[in-house]
Short mmCIF file of C-alpha atoms in Angstrom, two decimals:
data_model
loop_
_atom_site.label_atom_id
_atom_site.label_comp_id
_atom_site.label_asym_id
_atom_site.label_seq_id
_atom_site.Cartn_x
_atom_site.Cartn_y
_atom_site.Cartn_z
CA UNK A 1 38.39 19.89 50.70
CA UNK A 2 35.28 22.17 49.49
CA UNK A 3 34.36 19.67 46.98
CA UNK A 4 34.56 16.57 49.87
CA UNK A 5 31.91 18.71 51.77
CA UNK A 6 29.77 19.55 49.23
CA UNK A 7 29.77 15.79 47.95
CA UNK A 8 29.16 14.84 51.33
CA UNK A 9 26.04 17.11 52.12
CA UNK A 10 24.54 16.53 48.38
CA UNK A 11 21.28 14.31 48.67
CA UNK A 12 21.80 10.50 47.93
CA UNK A 13 18.98 8.42 46.31
CA UNK A 14 18.10 4.88 47.62
CA UNK A 15 18.58 1.53 45.78
CA UNK A 16 15.79 1.45 42.87
CA UNK A 17 15.70 -2.20 43.16
CA UNK A 18 13.93 -3.98 45.69
CA UNK A 19 16.09 -7.22 46.17
CA UNK A 20 13.25 -9.29 47.82
CA UNK A 21 11.63 -9.60 43.78
CA UNK A 22 13.44 -11.25 40.85
CA UNK A 23 11.66 -9.28 38.71
CA UNK A 24 11.44 -5.49 37.84
CA UNK A 25 9.28 -3.50 35.48
CA UNK A 26 11.26 -0.57 34.09
CA UNK A 27 8.36 2.26 33.36
CA UNK A 28 9.11 5.42 30.91
CA UNK A 29 7.23 7.90 31.61
CA UNK A 30 9.51 10.72 30.70
CA UNK A 31 7.62 10.51 27.34
CA UNK A 32 4.25 11.45 28.46
CA UNK A 33 5.31 14.86 29.85
CA UNK A 34 6.10 13.42 33.27
CA UNK A 35 9.07 12.73 35.43
CA UNK A 36 11.47 10.46 34.45
CA UNK A 37 11.94 6.54 34.17
CA UNK A 38 10.58 4.36 37.33
CA UNK A 39 11.70 1.34 38.37
CA UNK A 40 8.77 -1.22 40.19
CA UNK A 41 10.29 -4.05 41.78
CA UNK A 42 7.66 -5.76 42.79
CA UNK A 43 7.24 -8.98 40.48
CA UNK A 44 7.74 -12.88 41.13
CA UNK A 45 7.80 -13.72 37.15
CA UNK A 46 8.63 -12.28 33.91
CA UNK A 47 4.83 -13.39 32.73
CA UNK A 48 3.71 -11.57 35.91
CA UNK A 49 5.50 -8.21 35.11
CA UNK A 50 4.39 -8.77 31.40
CA UNK A 51 0.64 -9.07 32.08
CA UNK A 52 1.15 -5.85 34.20
CA UNK A 53 3.33 -3.85 31.51
CA UNK A 54 0.97 -4.49 28.51
CA UNK A 55 -0.35 -1.37 26.85
CA UNK A 56 2.10 0.74 28.75
CA UNK A 57 5.48 2.12 27.69
CA UNK A 58 7.61 -0.07 30.28
CA UNK A 59 9.70 -3.60 29.87
CA UNK A 60 10.31 -6.08 32.25
CA UNK A 61 13.80 -7.37 33.58
CA UNK A 62 15.48 -9.38 35.92
CA UNK A 63 16.47 -7.61 39.21
CA UNK A 64 20.18 -7.14 39.05
CA UNK A 65 20.48 -7.06 42.97
CA UNK A 66 17.68 -10.35 43.62
CA UNK A 67 19.91 -12.74 45.35
CA UNK A 68 20.26 -15.60 42.84
CA UNK A 69 21.99 -18.05 45.39
CA UNK A 70 19.24 -17.32 47.75
CA UNK A 71 17.78 -20.49 49.04
CA UNK A 72 13.86 -20.81 48.46
CA UNK A 73 11.36 -20.05 50.65
CA UNK A 74 8.86 -22.55 51.55
CA UNK A 75 5.38 -21.67 52.34
CA UNK A 76 4.06 -23.45 55.62
CA UNK A 77 0.63 -25.08 54.98
CA UNK A 78 -1.45 -26.17 57.57
CA UNK A 79 -3.85 -29.19 57.21
CA UNK A 80 -7.49 -28.48 58.76
CA UNK A 81 -8.78 -30.83 61.35
#
């Protein structure tokens, strides 16, 4: 019972991957004496992510939490006139 109480009281961490974007950049910052690795899931394509990751200790991967079967979001354009 005591173990269950301790586990319930332990801090929980939020989901690392943002499900709104299909591509994540995994940044390896531990090698530079800083904190651990972290993810930036704010990219809409692999080329966009790779351009940002260029020259950094980082890789780009598909987001495992992105809903693949989600309907495409259409932008609405208004005509002037």
